PDB file of C-alpha atoms in Angstrom:
ATOM      1  CA  MET M   1     149.613 109.268  50.159  1.00  0.00           C
ATOM      2  CA  ALA M   2     147.122 110.265  53.365  1.00  0.00           C
ATOM      3  CA  SER M   3     143.911 111.535  52.695  1.00  0.00           C
ATOM      4  CA  VAL M   4     142.899 115.138  53.694  1.00  0.00           C
ATOM      5  CA  LEU M   5     140.556 113.462  55.855  1.00  0.00           C
ATOM      6  CA  ASP M   6     142.925 110.530  57.303  1.00  0.00           C
ATOM      7  CA  GLY M   7     143.028 111.047  61.034  1.00  0.00           C
ATOM      8  CA  SER M   8     146.389 112.001  62.414  1.00  0.00           C
ATOM      9  CA  ALA M   9     147.686 111.422  58.991  1.00  0.00           C
ATOM     10  CA  ALA M  10     145.805 113.960  57.149  1.00  0.00           C
ATOM     11  CA  HIS M  11     147.563 117.036  55.775  1.00  0.00           C
ATOM     12  CA  PHE M  12     147.980 119.234  52.627  1.00  0.00           C
ATOM     13  CA  THR M  13     149.389 122.224  51.270  1.00  0.00           C
ATOM     14  CA  THR M  14     149.292 125.248  49.564  1.00  0.00           C
ATOM     15  CA  GLN M  15     151.478 127.514  47.985  1.00  0.00           C
ATOM     16  CA  ARG M  16     151.927 129.190  51.304  1.00  0.00           C
ATOM     17  CA  LEU M  17     150.623 126.945  53.839  1.00  0.00           C
ATOM     18  CA  VAL M  18     151.231 123.891  55.518  1.00  0.00           C
ATOM     19  CA  VAL M  19     147.796 122.251  56.999  1.00  0.00           C
ATOM     20  CA  GLN M  20     148.564 119.209  59.587  1.00  0.00           C
ATOM     21  CA  ALA M  21     146.173 117.111  61.766  1.00  0.00           C
ATOM     22  CA  ILE M  22     146.507 117.461  65.152  1.00  0.00           C
ATOM     23  CA  ALA M  23     146.725 114.390  66.598  1.00  0.00           C
ATOM     24  CA  GLY M  24     145.758 114.793  70.229  1.00  0.00           C
ATOM     25  CA  ILE M  25     146.198 118.161  72.605  1.00  0.00           C
ATOM     26  CA  ASN M  26     148.671 116.095  74.914  1.00  0.00           C
ATOM     27  CA  ASP M  27     151.068 115.607  71.680  1.00  0.00           C
ATOM     28  CA  ASP M  28     151.026 118.931  70.411  1.00  0.00           C
ATOM     29  CA  ARG M  29     152.603 121.127  73.165  1.00  0.00           C
ATOM     30  CA  SER M  30     153.898 123.905  70.504  1.00  0.00           C
ATOM     31  CA  THR M  31     150.059 124.240  68.801  1.00  0.00           C
ATOM     32  CA  VAL M  32     148.696 125.193  72.339  1.00  0.00           C
ATOM     33  CA  GLU M  33     151.704 127.656  72.798  1.00  0.00           C
ATOM     34  CA  GLY M  34     150.771 129.070  69.453  1.00  0.00           C
ATOM     35  CA  LEU M  35     147.259 129.279  69.762  1.00  0.00           C
ATOM     36  CA  SER M  36     147.874 131.597  72.778  1.00  0.00           C
ATOM     37  CA  THR M  37     149.480 134.159  70.771  1.00  0.00           C
ATOM     38  CA  ILE M  38     146.461 134.198  68.366  1.00  0.00           C
ATOM     39  CA  LEU M  39     143.733 133.535  70.271  1.00  0.00           C
ATOM     40  CA  SER M  40     141.413 136.675  71.109  1.00  0.00           C
ATOM     41  CA  LYS M  41     138.179 138.013  71.300  1.00  0.00           C
ATOM     42  CA  GLU M  42     137.960 139.799  68.331  1.00  0.00           C
ATOM     43  CA  VAL M  43     139.578 136.281  66.383  1.00  0.00           C
ATOM     44  CA  THR M  44     136.651 134.126  68.282  1.00  0.00           C
ATOM     45  CA  GLU M  45     133.827 136.738  68.171  1.00  0.00           C
ATOM     46  CA  PHE M  46     131.833 134.901  65.390  1.00  0.00           C
ATOM     47  CA  LEU M  47     132.310 131.074  66.860  1.00  0.00           C
ATOM     48  CA  PRO M  48     129.597 129.274  68.739  1.00  0.00           C
ATOM     49  CA  PRO M  49     129.515 131.219  72.055  1.00  0.00           C
ATOM     50  CA  SER M  50     131.240 128.188  74.319  1.00  0.00           C
ATOM     51  CA  LEU M  51     134.039 128.977  72.100  1.00  0.00           C
ATOM     52  CA  HIS M  52     134.888 132.701  72.581  1.00  0.00           C
ATOM     53  CA  TYR M  53     137.659 133.835  74.256  1.00  0.00           C
ATOM     54  CA  ASP M  54     138.702 136.881  76.018  1.00  0.00           C
ATOM     55  CA  THR M  55     142.139 137.538  76.771  1.00  0.00           C
ATOM     56  CA  GLN M  56     141.648 139.718  79.734  1.00  0.00           C
ATOM     57  CA  LYS M  57     140.169 136.464  81.301  1.00  0.00           C
ATOM     58  CA  GLU M  58     142.057 133.772  79.785  1.00  0.00           C
ATOM     59  CA  ASN M  59     145.742 134.379  78.174  1.00  0.00           C
ATOM     60  CA  ASN M  60     147.914 131.289  78.604  1.00  0.00           C
ATOM     61  CA  THR M  61     149.014 128.282  77.760  1.00  0.00           C
ATOM     62  CA  SER M  62     146.573 126.413  80.004  1.00  0.00           C
ATOM     63  CA  ALA M  63     143.454 128.407  78.823  1.00  0.00           C
ATOM     64  CA  SER M  64     144.547 127.954  75.308  1.00  0.00           C
ATOM     65  CA  ALA M  65     144.591 123.907  75.743  1.00  0.00           C
ATOM     66  CA  ALA M  66     141.085 124.580  77.579  1.00  0.00           C
ATOM     67  CA  TRP M  67     139.805 126.061  74.431  1.00  0.00           C
ATOM     68  CA  LEU M  68     141.380 123.539  72.108  1.00  0.00           C
ATOM     69  CA  ARG M  69     139.892 120.513  74.141  1.00  0.00           C
ATOM     70  CA  ALA M  70     136.591 122.266  74.125  1.00  0.00           C
ATOM     71  CA  LEU M  71     136.959 122.524  70.060  1.00  0.00           C
ATOM     72  CA  MET M  72     138.204 118.922  69.915  1.00  0.00           C
ATOM     73  CA  LYS M  73     135.389 117.489  72.243  1.00  0.00           C
ATOM     74  CA  ASP M  74     132.785 116.409  69.981  1.00  0.00           C
ATOM     75  CA  GLY M  75     135.116 114.572  67.365  1.00  0.00           C
ATOM     76  CA  GLY M  76     135.718 116.993  64.933  1.00  0.00           C
ATOM     77  CA  ARG M  77     138.960 117.272  63.426  1.00  0.00           C
ATOM     78  CA  VAL M  78     141.179 120.251  63.750  1.00  0.00           C
ATOM     79  CA  TYR M  79     144.329 120.944  61.808  1.00  0.00           C
ATOM     80  CA  THR M  80     147.151 123.343  62.254  1.00  0.00           C
ATOM     81  CA  VAL M  81     147.880 126.252  59.284  1.00  0.00           C
ATOM     82  CA  SER M  82     151.378 127.268  59.605  1.00  0.00           C
ATOM     83  CA  SER M  83     153.312 128.814  56.441  1.00  0.00           C
ATOM     84  CA  GLN M  84     154.964 126.851  54.224  1.00  0.00           C
ATOM     85  CA  ASP M  85     158.585 128.854  55.101  1.00  0.00           C
ATOM     86  CA  HIS M  86     158.133 127.817  58.715  1.00  0.00           C
ATOM     87  CA  VAL M  87     160.970 125.665  59.109  1.00  0.00           C
ATOM     88  CA  LYS M  88     163.105 128.141  57.281  1.00  0.00           C
ATOM     89  CA  ARG M  89     162.104 130.744  59.629  1.00  0.00           C
ATOM     90  CA  ASN M  90     160.606 129.050  62.298  1.00  0.00           C
ATOM     91  CA  THR M  91     157.207 131.309  61.860  1.00  0.00           C
ATOM     92  CA  ALA M  92     154.319 130.802  64.178  1.00  0.00           C
ATOM     93  CA  LEU M  93     150.990 129.403  63.936  1.00  0.00           C
ATOM     94  CA  LEU M  94     148.461 131.194  61.591  1.00  0.00           C
ATOM     95  CA  GLY M  95     145.674 129.654  62.229  1.00  0.00           C
ATOM     96  CA  LEU M  96     143.527 126.583  62.345  1.00  0.00           C
ATOM     97  CA  LEU M  97     140.933 124.739  60.481  1.00  0.00           C
ATOM     98  CA  THR M  98     138.206 122.159  61.919  1.00  0.00           C
ATOM     99  CA  CYS M  99     136.274 119.747  60.118  1.00  0.00           C
ATOM    100  CA  PHE M 100     133.548 117.674  61.627  1.00  0.00           C
ATOM    101  CA  ILE M 101     132.471 114.837  59.689  1.00  0.00           C
ATOM    102  CA  ASP M 102     128.259 113.664  59.665  1.00  0.00           C
ATOM    103  CA  GLN M 103     127.795 110.248  58.009  1.00  0.00           C
ATOM    104  CA  GLU M 104     124.917 109.231  60.757  1.00  0.00           C
ATOM    105  CA  SER M 105     122.031 111.551  59.384  1.00  0.00           C
ATOM    106  CA  ASN M 106     122.286 109.764  55.845  1.00  0.00           C
ATOM    107  CA  PRO M 107     124.759 107.046  55.462  1.00  0.00           C
ATOM    108  CA  SER M 108     124.987 107.360  51.237  1.00  0.00           C
ATOM    109  CA  ALA M 109     125.976 110.865  51.636  1.00  0.00           C
ATOM    110  CA  VAL M 110     128.717 112.623  53.918  1.00  0.00           C
ATOM    111  CA  GLN M 111     128.491 116.050  54.946  1.00  0.00           C
ATOM    112  CA  ILE M 112     131.528 117.967  56.037  1.00  0.00           C
ATOM    113  CA  ARG M 113     131.225 121.042  58.514  1.00  0.00           C
ATOM    114  CA  ILE M 114     134.280 123.251  58.286  1.00  0.00           C
ATOM    115  CA  GLY M 115     135.236 126.288  60.113  1.00  0.00           C
ATOM    116  CA  TYR M 116     138.666 128.192  60.242  1.00  0.00           C
ATOM    117  CA  LEU M 117     140.158 130.992  62.593  1.00  0.00           C
ATOM    118  CA  PHE M 118     143.269 133.031  61.578  1.00  0.00           C
ATOM    119  CA  GLY M 119     145.528 135.398  64.131  1.00  0.00           C
ATOM    120  CA  LYS M 120     144.004 139.008  63.488  1.00  0.00           C
ATOM    121  CA  GLN M 121     147.587 139.562  62.321  1.00  0.00           C
ATOM    122  CA  TYR M 122     146.947 137.308  59.521  1.00  0.00           C
ATOM    123  CA  TRP M 123     143.590 138.901  58.445  1.00  0.00           C
ATOM    124  CA  GLY M 124     143.356 140.558  54.909  1.00  0.00           C
ATOM    125  CA  LYS M 125     146.431 138.475  53.212  1.00  0.00           C
ATOM    126  CA  GLY M 126     144.367 136.054  51.741  1.00  0.00           C
ATOM    127  CA  TYR M 127     145.403 133.220  53.709  1.00  0.00           C
ATOM    128  CA  ALA M 128     141.753 131.957  54.591  1.00  0.00           C
ATOM    129  CA  THR M 129     140.673 131.764  50.802  1.00  0.00           C
ATOM    130  CA  GLU M 130     144.138 130.116  50.397  1.00  0.00           C
ATOM    131  CA  LEU M 131     143.372 127.502  52.655  1.00  0.00           C
ATOM    132  CA  VAL M 132     139.714 126.976  52.083  1.00  0.00           C
ATOM    133  CA  ARG M 133     140.745 126.546  48.332  1.00  0.00           C
ATOM    134  CA  GLY M 134     143.613 123.847  49.447  1.00  0.00           C
ATOM    135  CA  PHE M 135     140.800 121.529  50.975  1.00  0.00           C
ATOM    136  CA  VAL M 136     138.504 121.703  48.046  1.00  0.00           C
ATOM    137  CA  ASP M 137     141.573 120.602  45.944  1.00  0.00           C
ATOM    138  CA  ALA M 138     142.773 118.134  48.360  1.00  0.00           C
ATOM    139  CA  LEU M 139     139.328 116.866  48.688  1.00  0.00           C
ATOM    140  CA  VAL M 140     138.951 116.627  44.798  1.00  0.00           C
ATOM    141  CA  ALA M 141     142.432 114.845  44.490  1.00  0.00           C
ATOM    142  CA  ASP M 142     141.099 112.177  47.090  1.00  0.00           C
ATOM    143  CA  ASN M 143     137.899 111.663  44.992  1.00  0.00           C
ATOM    144  CA  PHE M 144     135.716 112.886  48.083  1.00  0.00           C
ATOM    145  CA  LYS M 145     132.228 112.632  47.470  1.00  0.00           C
ATOM    146  CA  GLY M 146     129.352 114.432  49.400  1.00  0.00           C
ATOM    147  CA  GLU M 147     128.697 117.913  50.438  1.00  0.00           C
ATOM    148  CA  VAL M 148     131.123 120.475  52.303  1.00  0.00           C
ATOM    149  CA  VAL M 149     129.396 123.099  54.376  1.00  0.00           C
ATOM    150  CA  GLY M 150     130.307 126.350  56.044  1.00  0.00           C
ATOM    151  CA  GLY M 151     128.211 128.371  58.842  1.00  0.00           C
ATOM    152  CA  VAL M 152     128.912 131.906  58.761  1.00  0.00           C
ATOM    153  CA  GLU M 153     127.538 134.494  61.264  1.00  0.00           C
ATOM    154  CA  VAL M 154     125.586 137.546  59.905  1.00  0.00           C
ATOM    155  CA  GLY M 155     128.176 140.307  60.238  1.00  0.00           C
ATOM    156  CA  ASN M 156     131.385 138.130  59.049  1.00  0.00           C
ATOM    157  CA  GLY M 157     131.368 139.119  55.857  1.00  0.00           C
ATOM    158  CA  ALA M 158     134.337 138.177  55.228  1.00  0.00           C
ATOM    159  CA  SER M 159     134.492 134.864  55.814  1.00  0.00           C
ATOM    160  CA  ALA M 160     131.286 134.666  53.356  1.00  0.00           C
ATOM    161  CA  THR M 161     133.570 135.959  51.045  1.00  0.00           C
ATOM    162  CA  VAL M 162     136.108 133.620  51.497  1.00  0.00           C
ATOM    163  CA  LEU M 163     134.030 130.565  50.783  1.00  0.00           C
ATOM    164  CA  SER M 164     131.955 131.703  47.838  1.00  0.00           C
ATOM    165  CA  LYS M 165     135.637 132.630  46.656  1.00  0.00           C
ATOM    166  CA  ALA M 166     136.297 128.889  47.298  1.00  0.00           C
ATOM    167  CA  GLY M 167     132.995 127.643  45.094  1.00  0.00           C
ATOM    168  CA  PHE M 168     130.459 127.529  47.702  1.00  0.00           C
ATOM    169  CA  GLU M 169     127.273 128.799  47.236  1.00  0.00           C
ATOM    170  CA  LYS M 170     124.753 130.227  50.031  1.00  0.00           C
ATOM    171  CA  ASP M 171     121.647 127.833  50.582  1.00  0.00           C
ATOM    172  CA  ASP M 172     118.751 130.064  51.559  1.00  0.00           C
ATOM    173  CA  THR M 173     116.811 126.879  52.440  1.00  0.00           C
ATOM    174  CA  GLN M 174     119.549 126.268  55.624  1.00  0.00           C
ATOM    175  CA  SER M 175     120.276 129.753  56.324  1.00  0.00           C
ATOM    176  CA  ASN M 176     118.475 132.035  59.025  1.00  0.00           C
ATOM    177  CA  LEU M 177     118.377 135.264  60.508  1.00  0.00           C
ATOM    178  CA  GLU M 178     121.526 134.805  62.123  1.00  0.00           C
ATOM    179  CA  VAL M 179     123.581 132.277  60.448  1.00  0.00           C
ATOM    180  CA  GLY M 180     124.262 131.599  56.468  1.00  0.00           C
ATOM    181  CA  ILE M 181     125.019 128.185  55.199  1.00  0.00           C
ATOM    182  CA  TYR M 182     127.340 127.928  52.769  1.00  0.00           C
ATOM    183  CA  CYS M 183     127.549 124.740  50.594  1.00  0.00           C
ATOM    184  CA  ARG M 184     129.376 122.705  47.995  1.00  0.00           C
ATOM    185  CA  LYS M 185     128.739 119.914  46.720  1.00  0.00           C
ATOM    186  CA  PHE M 186     131.271 116.922  45.220  1.00  0.00           C
ATOM    187  CA  GLN M 187     130.072 114.411  42.853  1.00  0.00           C
TER     188      GLN M 187
END
């Protein structure tokens, strides 16, 4: 069985979702095409400025490919999120999960920084909560030891709620006026 963190073989499922690692941008044209349908200024508003996306300037597959390259450039792992019945209904990409694994700052304690986004048409349907809970369940099944951290910009209360529902707690010592840091330890 592949681990949820096992490179391009990494995957997990939930009741409604299939989450699969992207091997590389050149190998996954359908993801790039799917991104062009879900990326927007509003969807990327709470991401770092380098990942903001403005559909008035860039709404095509080459712009989506460039955006995905920027997301992957620092060695993060990117997972596609689609519906469990995507094969039956040929449904589009719902969103993405990102993981940045940091073992360098403290080799005895692994830290995973996560992020996620969904197309606006999928907001408010419980997908983000299901995704993060599914990721947590997969880490538990893999016997992961370490910490998972998610940063939430002030004003993005929905994301803070998602992390809280998945057992994350706000760490005021790491948070600042702009970003709340939510952590969950696995021992």
